[in-house]
Amino acid sequence: MKVDVLLGLQWGDEGKGKVVDVLTPKYDVVARFQGGPNAGHTLEFEGQKYVLRSIPSGIFQGDKVNIIGNGVVLAPDLFMDEAKELEKSGHELRSRLHISKKAHLIMPTHRLLDAANEAAKGKNKVGTTGKGIGPTYTDKISRNGLRVGDILDNFQEKYAAHKARHEEMLRALNYTDYDITDIEKHWMEGIDYMRQFELVDSEHEVNRLLKEGKSILCEGAQGTMLDVDFGSYPFVTSSNTICAGACTGLGLGPNKIGEVYGIIKAYCTRVGAGPFPTELFDETGNQIRAIGHEYGAVTGRERRCGWIDLVALKYAIMVNGVTKLIMMKSDVLDGFETIKACVAYNQRGHIIDFFPYDINQGIEPVYVEMPGWKQDLTKCTSESEFPQAFKDYIEFLEQQLETPIAIISVGPDREQTIERG
Ligand code: GDP
Ligand code: IMO
Ligand code: MG
C-alpha cells in the first residue's frame, strides 16, 4: 500500500479541502502534515458549508481515521473552537482524530510575535494570517518549541518558561501594549480539551497502518509557491508545503509515496503580499474575484486574482513530482470571451520559460490567448457534456504541463466533481 499526497500548486486556496473530501471514500486514513490554522479549507455538501483549519478534511466521510501529523503547528484554543463547532453539528471526532505528540503548540505569545515581526518589517510585510505560524516554526527549528506531548507532564512550568522567553523577545521588538489574560485562559481550556483526544506517535501509527494494508491520503495546506524553500521567498509561509513535507511531517519514507495530486485553479489567486506575475489589476481581475468569491476563507481578506501561470506551475510540478493534476473552479471562467494563460516571462527584455531565482523583480507575463467557452459548466456531470472550447483549454494545459488532468471541478459542492476516464 502506498501513500498518496494531495497539495496545492499555486499560492494556496486552490480547493484542496473540497478534493480531499471527495477522494476520502477511497482511503482509510487522511493526514495533515504541515501548516496550521493559517489554512482555511472549505467543503460543501448537502447544502452545508464547513471551513476547516487544523482538522483534516477527511472528517466528514464516515469512520475514517484522521491524523494531525508532527509537521503541523496547533493552536489549542482554535482547535477546540473548530472541533466543538463540528461536534455541535453532529460530527463526533474524538474516536477518529489522532494528534501527534510531536506537533508543535502555537502559544498566544507566538501570535503576538507574529504581529510584532510584521510591524517591524514596515512596508515589507509578508501579510501573514496572524496565527503565529512563523514564530512557532522558528521555535521548532531553533530547538525552543513546546510540543503537544509536553502537555502530558509538568506543563504549566514549561509553558511559563516559554512565555517568559517570548515576553523578552516582545520587549526587544518594542511590542508591549497587549493583554492576553482572556486569550490565555481560553488557550489553557484548549489544552485540557486536547487531552480528551488520542495523542499518538503518528510516525508509528502511519507506518503500522501501511503495513496492515491501509491506504493514506496526505492533505497539504497552503501551496507550493508559499513553500519556505521553493516559494516566492520571503513572501512565503514557514513550512515545506511540497510533497517532501509529507515525509518529514508524518515520518514516511519517500519510497512510500504513490500518486502526487497537484491541485490548480483554472486561473490563479494569491492572498497577502509578494510577487504574482499574472495578477490582474483591471476589471477582469475584479470579475474573477466576484464570480469566484475570492475572499479568504478564514480572514475574509480580498484575494488577488489573475490568469493561470504555466511557468510557475511547471516548476511546482517539478519540485513535487506531481503525477496527476486536479483542476478547480473551471466554472468561474464560464462567462469570459477570451481566456489567457502565461507561457513565458519577459524578464527585463529576456524571454524565459523557467521560474527564476529573482521572481520578485521585473517579470512581465507572456500570454497565449484562447476563446472562452461561454457556457455554464456547473451542471455538467460528465466530460462528454463539456463545450469544445473548454475541452481545448484542458488539452492545452495538459500539453503544456505534460501531466494529465484527472479530475475537474465545476462548482463548490461535493457533487460538482468530474473524474475523467
Ligand atoms: P483550500 O484552502 O485549497 O481548501 O481552498 P479554499 O477553501 O480556501 O478556497 C476554495 C474556494 O473555492 C472555497 O470557497 C470552495 O468552496 C470553492 N470551490 C472549490 N471548488 C470550486 C469549484 O470548482 N467552483 C467554484 N465556483 N468554487 C469552488
Ligand atoms: P490554505 O491551506 C492562502 C499566506 C498568507 C501570507 C503567507 C504567510 O487555505 O491554502 P503565514 O500566516 O502562513 O505565516 O502567512 O502565506 N497563507 C495562505 N494563503 N491560503 C493559505 O492556506 C495560506 N496560509 C498562509 O496570506 O501571505
Ligand atoms: Mg484556503
PDB file of N, CA, C and O in Angstrom, residues 109-157:
ATOM      1  N   THR A 109       1.568  33.916  22.847  1.00  0.00           N
ATOM      2  CA  THR A 109       2.693  34.828  22.615  1.00  0.00           C
ATOM      3  C   THR A 109       3.315  34.644  21.230  1.00  0.00           C
ATOM      4  O   THR A 109       3.945  35.556  20.701  1.00  0.00           O
ATOM      5  N   HIS A 110       3.127  33.481  20.604  1.00  0.00           N
ATOM      6  CA  HIS A 110       3.582  33.321  19.210  1.00  0.00           C
ATOM      7  C   HIS A 110       2.776  34.232  18.294  1.00  0.00           C
ATOM      8  O   HIS A 110       3.297  34.787  17.331  1.00  0.00           O
ATOM      9  N   ARG A 111       1.494  34.379  18.623  1.00  0.00           N
ATOM     10  CA  ARG A 111       0.653  35.246  17.776  1.00  0.00           C
ATOM     11  C   ARG A 111       1.080  36.707  17.950  1.00  0.00           C
ATOM     12  O   ARG A 111       1.091  37.476  16.990  1.00  0.00           O
ATOM     13  N   LEU A 112       1.429  37.066  19.190  1.00  0.00           N
ATOM     14  CA  LEU A 112       1.926  38.434  19.411  1.00  0.00           C
ATOM     15  C   LEU A 112       3.228  38.644  18.648  1.00  0.00           C
ATOM     16  O   LEU A 112       3.448  39.691  18.037  1.00  0.00           O
ATOM     17  N   LEU A 113       4.101  37.635  18.691  1.00  0.00           N
ATOM     18  CA  LEU A 113       5.382  37.760  17.977  1.00  0.00           C
ATOM     19  C   LEU A 113       5.165  37.870  16.466  1.00  0.00           C
ATOM     20  O   LEU A 113       5.884  38.600  15.781  1.00  0.00           O
ATOM     21  N   ASP A 114       4.162  37.170  15.961  1.00  0.00           N
ATOM     22  CA  ASP A 114       3.813  37.265  14.538  1.00  0.00           C
ATOM     23  C   ASP A 114       3.459  38.723  14.215  1.00  0.00           C
ATOM     24  O   ASP A 114       3.990  39.321  13.258  1.00  0.00           O
ATOM     25  N   ALA A 115       2.605  39.307  15.042  1.00  0.00           N
ATOM     26  CA  ALA A 115       2.196  40.707  14.821  1.00  0.00           C
ATOM     27  C   ALA A 115       3.386  41.653  14.969  1.00  0.00           C
ATOM     28  O   ALA A 115       3.563  42.585  14.180  1.00  0.00           O
ATOM     29  N   ALA A 116       4.220  41.389  15.975  1.00  0.00           N
ATOM     30  CA  ALA A 116       5.374  42.270  16.225  1.00  0.00           C
ATOM     31  C   ALA A 116       6.378  42.189  15.075  1.00  0.00           C
ATOM     32  O   ALA A 116       6.919  43.211  14.637  1.00  0.00           O
ATOM     33  N   ASN A 117       6.607  40.978  14.577  1.00  0.00           N
ATOM     34  CA  ASN A 117       7.532  40.812  13.442  1.00  0.00           C
ATOM     35  C   ASN A 117       7.014  41.527  12.210  1.00  0.00           C
ATOM     36  O   ASN A 117       7.778  42.169  11.476  1.00  0.00           O
ATOM     37  N   GLU A 118       5.719  41.410  11.977  1.00  0.00           N
ATOM     38  CA  GLU A 118       5.125  42.083  10.818  1.00  0.00           C
ATOM     39  C   GLU A 118       5.253  43.598  10.962  1.00  0.00           C
ATOM     40  O   GLU A 118       5.636  44.281  10.010  1.00  0.00           O
ATOM     41  N   ALA A 119       4.968  44.095  12.163  1.00  0.00           N
ATOM     42  CA  ALA A 119       5.066  45.548  12.386  1.00  0.00           C
ATOM     43  C   ALA A 119       6.498  46.019  12.139  1.00  0.00           C
ATOM     44  O   ALA A 119       6.728  47.069  11.530  1.00  0.00           O
ATOM     45  N   ALA A 120       7.459  45.216  12.573  1.00  0.00           N
ATOM     46  CA  ALA A 120       8.870  45.604  12.429  1.00  0.00           C
ATOM     47  C   ALA A 120       9.315  45.596  10.975  1.00  0.00           C
ATOM     48  O   ALA A 120      10.280  46.259  10.610  1.00  0.00           O
ATOM     49  N   LYS A 121       8.610  44.849  10.131  1.00  0.00           N
ATOM     50  CA  LYS A 121       9.003  44.780   8.719  1.00  0.00           C
ATOM     51  C   LYS A 121       8.572  46.022   7.925  1.00  0.00           C
ATOM     52  O   LYS A 121       8.951  46.172   6.767  1.00  0.00           O
ATOM     53  N   GLY A 122       7.732  46.835   8.533  1.00  0.00           N
ATOM     54  CA  GLY A 122       7.302  48.073   7.862  1.00  0.00           C
ATOM     55  C   GLY A 122       6.629  47.776   6.548  1.00  0.00           C
ATOM     56  O   GLY A 122       5.691  46.996   6.483  1.00  0.00           O
ATOM     57  N   LYS A 123       7.158  48.376   5.458  1.00  0.00           N
ATOM     58  CA  LYS A 123       6.463  48.181   4.173  1.00  0.00           C
ATOM     59  C   LYS A 123       6.800  46.838   3.519  1.00  0.00           C
ATOM     60  O   LYS A 123       6.263  46.509   2.469  1.00  0.00           O
ATOM     61  N   ASN A 124       7.687  46.065   4.118  1.00  0.00           N
ATOM     62  CA  ASN A 124       7.998  44.737   3.562  1.00  0.00           C
ATOM     63  C   ASN A 124       7.213  43.616   4.232  1.00  0.00           C
ATOM     64  O   ASN A 124       7.646  42.462   4.244  1.00  0.00           O
ATOM     65  N   LYS A 125       6.074  43.966   4.794  1.00  0.00           N
ATOM     66  CA  LYS A 125       5.246  42.961   5.472  1.00  0.00           C
ATOM     67  C   LYS A 125       4.940  41.777   4.559  1.00  0.00           C
ATOM     68  O   LYS A 125       4.716  41.948   3.367  1.00  0.00           O
ATOM     69  N   VAL A 126       4.886  40.576   5.170  1.00  0.00           N
ATOM     70  CA  VAL A 126       4.527  39.372   4.420  1.00  0.00           C
ATOM     71  C   VAL A 126       3.004  39.315   4.230  1.00  0.00           C
ATOM     72  O   VAL A 126       2.511  38.751   3.264  1.00  0.00           O
ATOM     73  N   GLY A 127       2.294  39.943   5.170  1.00  0.00           N
ATOM     74  CA  GLY A 127       0.832  39.829   5.139  1.00  0.00           C
ATOM     75  C   GLY A 127       0.418  38.472   5.661  1.00  0.00           C
ATOM     76  O   GLY A 127      -0.390  37.769   5.047  1.00  0.00           O
ATOM     77  N   THR A 128       0.976  38.065   6.795  1.00  0.00           N
ATOM     78  CA  THR A 128       0.678  36.732   7.352  1.00  0.00           C
ATOM     79  C   THR A 128      -0.778  36.672   7.810  1.00  0.00           C
ATOM     80  O   THR A 128      -1.457  37.696   7.899  1.00  0.00           O
ATOM     81  N   THR A 129      -1.198  35.478   8.158  1.00  0.00           N
ATOM     82  CA  THR A 129      -2.555  35.305   8.662  1.00  0.00           C
ATOM     83  C   THR A 129      -2.646  35.709  10.137  1.00  0.00           C
ATOM     84  O   THR A 129      -3.724  35.682  10.717  1.00  0.00           O
ATOM     85  N   GLY A 130      -1.518  36.011  10.740  1.00  0.00           N
ATOM     86  CA  GLY A 130      -1.505  36.465  12.132  1.00  0.00           C
ATOM     87  C   GLY A 130      -1.729  35.342  13.139  1.00  0.00           C
ATOM     88  O   GLY A 130      -2.017  35.590  14.314  1.00  0.00           O
ATOM     89  N   LYS A 131      -1.573  34.112  12.704  1.00  0.00           N
ATOM     90  CA  LYS A 131      -1.873  32.972  13.588  1.00  0.00           C
ATOM     91  C   LYS A 131      -0.641  32.467  14.350  1.00  0.00           C
ATOM     92  O   LYS A 131      -0.708  31.438  15.026  1.00  0.00           O
ATOM     93  N   GLY A 132       0.479  33.146  14.202  1.00  0.00           N
ATOM     94  CA  GLY A 132       1.671  32.731  14.969  1.00  0.00           C
ATOM     95  C   GLY A 132       2.466  31.622  14.303  1.00  0.00           C
ATOM     96  O   GLY A 132       3.291  30.955  14.928  1.00  0.00           O
ATOM     97  N   ILE A 133       2.220  31.422  13.001  1.00  0.00           N
ATOM     98  CA  ILE A 133       2.846  30.296  12.285  1.00  0.00           C
ATOM     99  C   ILE A 133       4.379  30.448  12.250  1.00  0.00           C
ATOM    100  O   ILE A 133       5.110  29.522  12.649  1.00  0.00           O
ATOM    101  N   GLY A 134       4.846  31.601  11.771  1.00  0.00           N
ATOM    102  CA  GLY A 134       6.292  31.817  11.632  1.00  0.00           C
ATOM    103  C   GLY A 134       7.030  31.662  12.962  1.00  0.00           C
ATOM    104  O   GLY A 134       7.984  30.884  13.073  1.00  0.00           O
ATOM    105  N   PRO A 135       6.606  32.376  14.012  1.00  0.00           N
ATOM    106  CA  PRO A 135       7.306  32.254  15.302  1.00  0.00           C
ATOM    107  C   PRO A 135       7.270  30.829  15.879  1.00  0.00           C
ATOM    108  O   PRO A 135       8.234  30.404  16.520  1.00  0.00           O
ATOM    109  N   THR A 136       6.202  30.081  15.633  1.00  0.00           N
ATOM    110  CA  THR A 136       6.144  28.709  16.169  1.00  0.00           C
ATOM    111  C   THR A 136       7.143  27.812  15.443  1.00  0.00           C
ATOM    112  O   THR A 136       7.880  27.046  16.076  1.00  0.00           O
ATOM    113  N   TYR A 137       7.174  27.912  14.119  1.00  0.00           N
ATOM    114  CA  TYR A 137       8.172  27.116  13.377  1.00  0.00           C
ATOM    115  C   TYR A 137       9.595  27.588  13.691  1.00  0.00           C
ATOM    116  O   TYR A 137      10.527  26.787  13.692  1.00  0.00           O
ATOM    117  N   THR A 138       9.762  28.888  13.937  1.00  0.00           N
ATOM    118  CA  THR A 138      11.090  29.390  14.307  1.00  0.00           C
ATOM    119  C   THR A 138      11.543  28.726  15.601  1.00  0.00           C
ATOM    120  O   THR A 138      12.683  28.258  15.712  1.00  0.00           O
ATOM    121  N   ASP A 139      10.649  28.659  16.591  1.00  0.00           N
ATOM    122  CA  ASP A 139      10.982  27.996  17.857  1.00  0.00           C
ATOM    123  C   ASP A 139      11.304  26.519  17.645  1.00  0.00           C
ATOM    124  O   ASP A 139      12.191  25.960  18.292  1.00  0.00           O
ATOM    125  N   LYS A 140      10.558  25.897  16.752  1.00  0.00           N
ATOM    126  CA  LYS A 140      10.813  24.472  16.472  1.00  0.00           C
ATOM    127  C   LYS A 140      12.242  24.290  15.926  1.00  0.00           C
ATOM    128  O   LYS A 140      13.010  23.478  16.434  1.00  0.00           O
ATOM    129  N   ILE A 141      12.576  25.077  14.924  1.00  0.00           N
ATOM    130  CA  ILE A 141      13.885  24.909  14.274  1.00  0.00           C
ATOM    131  C   ILE A 141      15.025  25.331  15.200  1.00  0.00           C
ATOM    132  O   ILE A 141      16.108  24.758  15.174  1.00  0.00           O
ATOM    133  N   SER A 142      14.771  26.327  16.046  1.00  0.00           N
ATOM    134  CA  SER A 142      15.842  26.761  16.954  1.00  0.00           C
ATOM    135  C   SER A 142      15.838  25.930  18.254  1.00  0.00           C
ATOM    136  O   SER A 142      16.492  26.292  19.226  1.00  0.00           O
ATOM    137  N   ARG A 143      15.062  24.863  18.244  1.00  0.00           N
ATOM    138  CA  ARG A 143      15.039  23.894  19.354  1.00  0.00           C
ATOM    139  C   ARG A 143      14.524  24.500  20.658  1.00  0.00           C
ATOM    140  O   ARG A 143      14.993  24.184  21.735  1.00  0.00           O
ATOM    141  N   ASN A 144      13.542  25.389  20.489  1.00  0.00           N
ATOM    142  CA  ASN A 144      12.912  26.013  21.662  1.00  0.00           C
ATOM    143  C   ASN A 144      11.419  25.726  21.748  1.00  0.00           C
ATOM    144  O   ASN A 144      10.715  26.377  22.497  1.00  0.00           O
ATOM    145  N   GLY A 145      10.935  24.794  20.941  1.00  0.00           N
ATOM    146  CA  GLY A 145       9.482  24.622  20.826  1.00  0.00           C
ATOM    147  C   GLY A 145       8.835  23.889  21.990  1.00  0.00           C
ATOM    148  O   GLY A 145       9.488  23.204  22.776  1.00  0.00           O
ATOM    149  N   LEU A 146       7.518  24.079  22.060  1.00  0.00           N
ATOM    150  CA  LEU A 146       6.683  23.383  23.047  1.00  0.00           C
ATOM    151  C   LEU A 146       5.795  22.450  22.216  1.00  0.00           C
ATOM    152  O   LEU A 146       5.143  22.895  21.275  1.00  0.00           O
ATOM    153  N   ARG A 147       5.789  21.159  22.578  1.00  0.00           N
ATOM    154  CA  ARG A 147       5.079  20.203  21.736  1.00  0.00           C
ATOM    155  C   ARG A 147       3.822  19.661  22.420  1.00  0.00           C
ATOM    156  O   ARG A 147       3.689  19.751  23.645  1.00  0.00           O
ATOM    157  N   VAL A 148       2.952  19.077  21.621  1.00  0.00           N
ATOM    158  CA  VAL A 148       1.712  18.513  22.168  1.00  0.00           C
ATOM    159  C   VAL A 148       2.038  17.531  23.296  1.00  0.00           C
ATOM    160  O   VAL A 148       1.404  17.534  24.353  1.00  0.00           O
ATOM    161  N   GLY A 149       3.071  16.718  23.116  1.00  0.00           N
ATOM    162  CA  GLY A 149       3.450  15.732  24.140  1.00  0.00           C
ATOM    163  C   GLY A 149       3.827  16.376  25.464  1.00  0.00           C
ATOM    164  O   GLY A 149       3.747  15.738  26.523  1.00  0.00           O
ATOM    165  N   ASP A 150       4.214  17.645  25.403  1.00  0.00           N
ATOM    166  CA  ASP A 150       4.592  18.342  26.647  1.00  0.00           C
ATOM    167  C   ASP A 150       3.415  18.550  27.585  1.00  0.00           C
ATOM    168  O   ASP A 150       3.610  18.795  28.775  1.00  0.00           O
ATOM    169  N   ILE A 151       2.196  18.471  27.059  1.00  0.00           N
ATOM    170  CA  ILE A 151       1.040  18.728  27.942  1.00  0.00           C
ATOM    171  C   ILE A 151       0.814  17.556  28.905  1.00  0.00           C
ATOM    172  O   ILE A 151       0.054  17.666  29.852  1.00  0.00           O
ATOM    173  N   LEU A 152       1.504  16.445  28.666  1.00  0.00           N
ATOM    174  CA  LEU A 152       1.287  15.260  29.486  1.00  0.00           C
ATOM    175  C   LEU A 152       2.075  15.300  30.794  1.00  0.00           C
ATOM    176  O   LEU A 152       1.865  14.483  31.681  1.00  0.00           O
ATOM    177  N   ASP A 153       2.997  16.263  30.916  1.00  0.00           N
ATOM    178  CA  ASP A 153       3.872  16.222  32.079  1.00  0.00           C
ATOM    179  C   ASP A 153       4.386  17.627  32.434  1.00  0.00           C
ATOM    180  O   ASP A 153       5.021  18.272  31.581  1.00  0.00           O
ATOM    181  N   ASN A 154       4.086  18.070  33.633  1.00  0.00           N
ATOM    182  CA  ASN A 154       4.686  19.308  34.144  1.00  0.00           C
ATOM    183  C   ASN A 154       4.479  20.506  33.219  1.00  0.00           C
ATOM    184  O   ASN A 154       5.380  21.319  33.014  1.00  0.00           O
ATOM    185  N   PHE A 155       3.290  20.605  32.654  1.00  0.00           N
ATOM    186  CA  PHE A 155       3.085  21.540  31.545  1.00  0.00           C
ATOM    187  C   PHE A 155       3.176  23.011  31.955  1.00  0.00           C
ATOM    188  O   PHE A 155       3.790  23.825  31.258  1.00  0.00           O
ATOM    189  N   GLN A 156       2.549  23.359  33.102  1.00  0.00           N
ATOM    190  CA  GLN A 156       2.482  24.783  33.472  1.00  0.00           C
ATOM    191  C   GLN A 156       3.873  25.390  33.594  1.00  0.00           C
ATOM    192  O   GLN A 156       4.116  26.528  33.179  1.00  0.00           O
ATOM    193  N   GLU A 157       4.767  24.608  34.152  1.00  0.00           N
ATOM    194  CA  GLU A 157       6.145  25.102  34.338  1.00  0.00           C
ATOM    195  C   GLU A 157       6.821  25.366  32.988  1.00  0.00           C
ATOM    196  O   GLU A 157       7.450  26.398  32.774  1.00  0.00           O
TER     197      GLU A 157
END
